[in-house]
Amino acid sequence: MGKEKVHINIVVIGHVDSGKSTTTGHLIYKLGGIDKRVIERFEKEAAEMNKRSFKYAWVLDKLKAERERGITIDIALWKFETTKYYCTVIDAPGHRDFIKNMITGTSQADCAVLIIDSTTGGFEAGISKDGQTREHALLAFTLGVKQMICCCNKMDATTPKYSKARYDEIVKEVSSYLKKVGYNPDKIPFVPISGFEGDNMIERSTNLDWYKGPTLLESLDMISEPKRPTDKPLRLPLQDVYKIGGIGTVPVGRVETGVLKPGMIVTFGPTGLTTEVKSVEMHHEALQEALPGDNVGFNVKNVAVKDLKRGFVASNSKDDPGQGSS
């Protein structure tokens, strides 16, 4: 995937079992992110473990432990392309004890896709006081994710199937809550979909011919292009630090402002550690420069993993490096 399209980050949020991983996996699969043979293998593995309905989610749940528990634990980064954008999907978990992961994932996103379970009981559980539909929407807004797309999922399992009345009821109730949080519901598309069957994901579904709005893919292309401050000094908060055999220490994070290039001398705040950037990668592809919004890993010279921590900020030592505040 080339750099000519604008790069945006999407966080997928919603109540546990609302279908986040299935919807995301289906989208990535349909948009060519995954080899067909891999999906066939996932289907076989899922069937062997009596979790046939998890086949698309399998795409995102790469760790064996996650597969066995049937939940997405760490934030998985996946990519796909729309007509307009080059998208990185941050698949945020829905279980309550994973809310920390949800926060770090959400704070990097340009747009939130809120997945709502439209089934009887499913929607009510998510929108209840203890449900994560409310909590995630509030978190997204609080953390500065001002654009949102709502997907009324599992429309193939409403009573009756593909029920317009159920869709209308959900839109009304969720709109009312989103307005309280601070969103303008008039600017949020509510797309009735089936993440498993594929209705209205990429192409318009005849099962939902009463719906005249955009598909999920069209809604993603309607996201307003985020302004990327390339002219400001480099600021790159670290999300994590890895030691990779044969390469060395690789900090990972999202460029917030400025540009990161191989050969650049960077300073890590708050400790002031300074070193050279040997290489920069995104999605296993070497970059000549990383721009704001890019989630990257970069290899640094003569630095031990223990010297860097999540939350440190990398800046260009020759251009207004970050200062600790007293």
Coordinates of C-alpha atoms in Angstrom, one line a residue:
M1 CA 0.0 0.0 0.0
G2 CA 1.5 3.3 -1.1
K3 CA 1.7 6.5 0.9
E4 CA -0.3 8.5 -1.7
K5 CA -3.6 8.1 0.2
V6 CA -4.1 9.9 3.4
H7 CA -3.6 7.6 6.4
I8 CA -6.3 7.5 9.1
N9 CA -6.7 5.5 12.3
I10 CA -10.0 4.0 13.2
V11 CA -10.9 2.6 16.6
V12 CA -13.7 -0.1 16.7
I13 CA -15.6 0.2 20.0
G14 CA -18.8 -1.3 21.5
H15 CA -20.2 -3.7 24.1
V16 CA -18.7 -7.2 24.6
D17 CA -20.0 -9.6 21.9
S18 CA -21.5 -6.8 19.8
G19 CA -19.5 -8.2 16.8
K20 CA -16.5 -5.8 16.7
S21 CA -13.9 -8.3 15.7
T22 CA -16.2 -10.1 13.3
T23 CA -17.2 -6.9 11.6
T24 CA -13.6 -5.6 11.4
G25 CA -12.3 -9.0 10.2
H26 CA -15.0 -9.1 7.5
L27 CA -14.1 -5.6 6.3
I28 CA -10.4 -6.3 6.2
Y29 CA -11.0 -9.6 4.4
K30 CA -13.4 -8.0 1.8
L31 CA -11.0 -5.2 1.2
G32 CA -8.1 -7.5 0.3
G33 CA -6.2 -7.3 3.6
I34 CA -6.1 -11.0 4.0
D35 CA -5.3 -14.0 1.8
K36 CA -8.4 -16.2 1.0
R37 CA -6.5 -19.3 2.1
V38 CA -5.9 -17.8 5.5
I39 CA -9.6 -17.2 6.0
E40 CA -10.3 -20.8 4.9
R41 CA -7.8 -22.0 7.5
F42 CA -9.5 -19.8 10.2
E43 CA -12.9 -21.2 9.2
K44 CA -11.5 -24.8 9.7
E45 CA -9.8 -23.9 13.0
A46 CA -12.9 -22.1 14.3
A47 CA -15.2 -25.1 13.3
E48 CA -12.8 -27.5 15.1
M49 CA -13.2 -25.5 18.3
N50 CA -17.0 -25.2 17.8
K51 CA -16.7 -21.4 17.3
R52 CA -17.8 -21.2 13.7
S53 CA -19.3 -17.8 14.1
F54 CA -15.9 -16.5 15.1
K55 CA -14.3 -17.0 11.7
Y56 CA -13.8 -13.4 10.7
A57 CA -12.8 -12.4 14.3
W58 CA -10.1 -15.0 14.0
V59 CA -8.3 -12.6 11.7
L60 CA -7.8 -10.2 14.6
D61 CA -7.4 -12.7 17.4
K62 CA -3.9 -13.9 16.5
L63 CA -2.8 -15.0 19.9
K64 CA -3.6 -18.6 20.9
A65 CA -4.7 -17.6 24.4
E66 CA -7.2 -15.1 23.0
R67 CA -8.6 -17.7 20.6
E68 CA -9.2 -20.1 23.4
R69 CA -11.0 -17.5 25.6
G70 CA -12.9 -16.2 22.6
I71 CA -12.0 -12.5 23.3
T72 CA -9.7 -9.9 21.9
I73 CA -7.2 -8.8 24.5
D74 CA -4.4 -6.7 23.1
I75 CA -5.1 -4.0 20.6
A76 CA -4.6 -5.6 17.2
L77 CA -3.5 -3.3 14.3
W78 CA -4.8 -4.2 10.9
K79 CA -5.0 -2.3 7.7
F80 CA -7.1 -1.9 4.6
E81 CA -7.8 0.6 1.9
T82 CA -10.9 2.5 0.9
T83 CA -11.3 4.6 -2.2
K84 CA -10.0 7.6 -0.3
Y85 CA -8.0 6.4 2.7
Y86 CA -5.3 4.1 3.9
C87 CA -6.8 2.8 7.2
T88 CA -5.3 1.3 10.2
V89 CA -7.9 -0.4 12.4
I90 CA -7.3 -0.4 16.2
D91 CA -9.6 -3.2 17.4
A92 CA -10.5 -2.3 20.9
P93 CA -11.6 -5.0 23.3
G94 CA -15.1 -4.8 24.9
H95 CA -14.6 -6.6 28.2
R96 CA -14.6 -4.3 31.2
D97 CA -11.2 -5.4 32.5
F98 CA -9.6 -4.4 29.2
I99 CA -10.6 -0.7 29.5
K100 CA -7.0 0.4 29.8
N101 CA -6.2 -1.0 26.3
M102 CA -9.3 0.6 25.1
I103 CA -8.1 4.0 26.3
T104 CA -4.7 3.8 24.7
G105 CA -6.2 2.6 21.5
T106 CA -8.9 5.2 21.4
S107 CA -6.5 8.1 22.0
Q108 CA -4.7 7.4 18.8
A109 CA -7.9 7.3 16.6
D110 CA -9.2 9.8 14.1
C111 CA -12.7 8.2 14.0
A112 CA -14.6 5.7 16.1
V113 CA -16.8 3.0 14.7
L114 CA -19.3 2.1 17.3
I115 CA -20.7 -1.4 16.9
I116 CA -24.2 -2.0 18.4
D117 CA -25.8 -5.4 18.9
S118 CA -29.3 -4.9 17.4
T119 CA -30.7 -8.3 18.7
T120 CA -33.3 -8.5 21.4
G121 CA -31.5 -8.2 24.7
G122 CA -28.2 -7.6 23.1
F123 CA -28.9 -3.9 22.5
E124 CA -30.5 -3.4 25.9
A125 CA -27.4 -4.9 27.6
G126 CA -25.0 -2.7 25.8
I127 CA -27.0 0.6 26.3
S128 CA -27.8 -0.2 30.0
K129 CA -26.1 1.9 32.7
D130 CA -23.4 -0.9 33.1
G131 CA -23.1 -1.5 29.4
Q132 CA -20.1 -0.6 27.4
T133 CA -21.9 1.1 24.5
R134 CA -22.4 4.2 26.7
E135 CA -19.0 3.9 28.4
H136 CA -17.0 3.5 25.1
A137 CA -18.9 6.4 23.4
L138 CA -18.2 8.7 26.4
L139 CA -14.5 7.6 26.4
A140 CA -14.1 8.2 22.7
F141 CA -15.5 11.8 23.0
T142 CA -13.5 12.5 26.1
L143 CA -10.3 11.3 24.5
G144 CA -10.8 13.6 21.5
V145 CA -12.2 11.3 18.9
K146 CA -14.8 13.7 17.5
Q147 CA -15.9 11.7 14.4
M148 CA -18.1 8.6 14.7
I149 CA -19.8 6.0 12.6
C150 CA -22.5 3.8 14.3
C151 CA -23.2 0.3 13.0
C152 CA -26.4 -1.4 14.0
N153 CA -25.0 -4.9 13.7
K154 CA -26.6 -8.4 13.7
M155 CA -29.5 -7.1 11.6
D156 CA -29.8 -10.7 10.3
A157 CA -30.8 -11.8 13.8
T158 CA -33.4 -9.2 14.7
T159 CA -37.1 -10.1 15.2
P160 CA -38.2 -10.1 12.4
K161 CA -35.0 -10.3 10.4
Y162 CA -33.7 -7.0 9.0
S163 CA -36.3 -5.1 11.0
K164 CA -36.6 -1.4 10.2
A165 CA -38.7 -0.8 13.4
R166 CA -35.8 -2.2 15.5
Y167 CA -33.3 -0.1 13.6
D168 CA -35.4 3.1 14.1
E169 CA -35.7 2.3 17.8
I170 CA -31.9 1.9 18.2
V171 CA -31.1 5.1 16.2
K172 CA -33.4 7.1 18.4
E173 CA -32.1 5.8 21.7
V174 CA -28.4 5.9 20.8
S175 CA -28.7 9.4 19.2
S176 CA -30.2 10.7 22.4
Y177 CA -27.3 9.4 24.4
L178 CA -24.6 10.5 22.0
K179 CA -26.0 14.0 22.1
K180 CA -25.7 14.1 25.9
V181 CA -22.1 13.0 25.5
G182 CA -21.3 15.8 23.2
Y183 CA -21.6 14.4 19.7
N184 CA -23.9 15.8 17.0
P185 CA -26.1 12.8 16.0
D186 CA -27.1 14.5 12.8
K187 CA -23.5 14.1 11.6
I188 CA -23.2 10.5 12.5
P189 CA -24.2 7.8 10.0
F190 CA -26.2 4.9 11.5
V191 CA -25.5 2.0 9.1
P192 CA -27.6 -1.2 9.5
I193 CA -25.2 -4.1 8.9
S194 CA -24.5 -7.8 9.4
G195 CA -20.8 -8.2 10.1
F196 CA -21.1 -11.9 9.7
E197 CA -23.3 -12.1 6.6
G198 CA -21.8 -8.9 5.1
D199 CA -25.0 -6.9 4.6
N200 CA -24.2 -3.2 3.9
M201 CA -20.5 -3.6 4.7
I202 CA -19.1 -3.0 1.3
E203 CA -22.1 -3.2 -1.0
R204 CA -25.7 -2.2 -0.5
S205 CA -27.9 -5.1 0.7
T206 CA -31.3 -6.0 -0.8
N207 CA -32.2 -7.3 2.7
L208 CA -32.1 -3.7 3.9
D209 CA -33.7 -2.0 0.9
W210 CA -35.6 0.4 3.2
Y211 CA -32.3 2.0 4.2
K212 CA -31.2 4.7 1.8
G213 CA -28.0 5.9 3.6
P214 CA -24.3 5.0 3.0
T215 CA -22.8 1.5 3.5
L216 CA -20.0 1.1 6.1
L217 CA -17.3 1.5 3.4
E218 CA -19.0 4.7 2.0
S219 CA -19.3 6.1 5.6
L220 CA -15.5 5.6 6.1
D221 CA -14.8 7.5 2.9
M222 CA -17.0 10.3 4.3
I223 CA -14.8 10.9 7.3
S224 CA -13.3 14.4 7.2
E225 CA -9.6 14.3 6.5
P226 CA -7.7 15.0 9.7
K227 CA -5.3 17.9 9.7
R228 CA -1.8 16.7 10.1
P229 CA 0.7 19.1 11.7
T230 CA 3.9 18.2 9.7
D231 CA 5.3 21.7 10.1
K232 CA 5.5 21.4 13.9
P233 CA 8.5 19.9 15.8
L234 CA 8.5 16.1 16.1
R235 CA 6.5 14.6 19.0
L236 CA 6.0 10.8 19.1
P237 CA 4.7 9.3 22.4
L238 CA 5.8 5.7 22.8
Q239 CA 3.1 3.1 23.0
D240 CA 5.5 0.3 23.7
V241 CA 9.2 -0.8 23.3
Y242 CA 10.3 -4.1 21.9
K243 CA 13.6 -6.0 21.6
I244 CA 13.7 -7.7 18.2
G245 CA 16.3 -10.4 17.6
G246 CA 18.8 -9.4 15.0
I247 CA 17.6 -5.8 14.9
G248 CA 17.7 -4.4 18.5
T249 CA 15.5 -2.0 20.4
V250 CA 12.4 -0.9 18.6
P251 CA 10.1 1.8 20.2
V252 CA 6.6 1.9 18.8
G253 CA 4.1 4.7 18.7
R254 CA 2.1 7.2 16.6
V255 CA 3.7 10.4 15.2
E256 CA 1.5 13.2 16.6
T257 CA 3.4 16.2 15.1
G258 CA 6.4 16.7 12.8
V259 CA 8.2 14.1 10.7
L260 CA 10.4 11.1 11.7
K261 CA 13.1 10.0 9.3
P262 CA 15.9 7.4 9.3
G263 CA 19.2 9.1 10.3
M264 CA 17.5 11.6 12.6
I265 CA 19.0 12.2 16.0
V266 CA 16.1 11.9 18.5
T267 CA 15.8 12.7 22.2
F268 CA 13.5 10.8 24.5
G269 CA 11.8 12.8 27.2
P270 CA 11.7 13.0 30.2
T271 CA 15.2 11.4 30.6
G272 CA 16.9 13.2 27.8
L273 CA 18.4 10.1 26.3
T274 CA 19.6 10.9 22.8
T275 CA 20.3 8.5 19.9
E276 CA 20.2 8.0 16.1
V277 CA 17.2 6.5 14.3
K278 CA 18.5 3.6 12.1
S279 CA 15.2 2.8 10.3
V280 CA 11.5 3.5 10.4
E281 CA 8.8 0.9 9.6
M282 CA 5.0 0.8 9.3
H283 CA 3.2 -2.5 8.7
H284 CA 6.5 -4.2 8.0
E285 CA 7.4 -1.7 5.2
A286 CA 10.4 0.6 5.5
L287 CA 9.6 4.3 5.3
Q288 CA 11.7 7.2 4.3
E289 CA 9.6 9.4 6.5
A290 CA 6.7 8.9 8.9
L291 CA 4.1 11.6 9.1
P292 CA 1.5 12.6 11.8
G293 CA -1.0 9.8 12.2
D294 CA 1.4 7.1 11.2
N295 CA 1.7 4.2 13.7
V296 CA 5.4 3.2 13.4
G297 CA 8.2 1.2 14.8
F298 CA 11.7 2.6 14.7
N299 CA 15.1 1.0 15.4
V300 CA 17.4 3.1 17.6
K301 CA 21.2 2.7 18.1
N302 CA 22.9 1.7 21.4
V303 CA 19.8 1.9 23.5
A304 CA 18.6 -0.9 25.9
V305 CA 14.8 -1.7 26.1
K306 CA 15.0 -1.0 29.9
D307 CA 16.1 2.6 29.1
L308 CA 12.8 3.5 27.4
K309 CA 9.2 3.3 28.7
R310 CA 5.7 3.6 27.4
G311 CA 4.7 7.2 27.7
F312 CA 8.2 8.6 26.9
V313 CA 8.1 11.1 24.0
A314 CA 10.6 11.1 21.1
S315 CA 11.5 14.5 19.6
N316 CA 14.1 15.8 17.1
S317 CA 17.1 16.8 19.2
K318 CA 17.9 19.6 16.6
D319 CA 14.4 21.0 16.4
D320 CA 12.8 22.2 19.7
P321 CA 13.1 18.9 21.6
G322 CA 10.4 18.2 24.2
Q323 CA 11.1 19.6 27.7
G324 CA 9.9 18.2 31.0
S325 CA 7.5 20.6 32.8
S326 CA 8.3 21.5 36.4

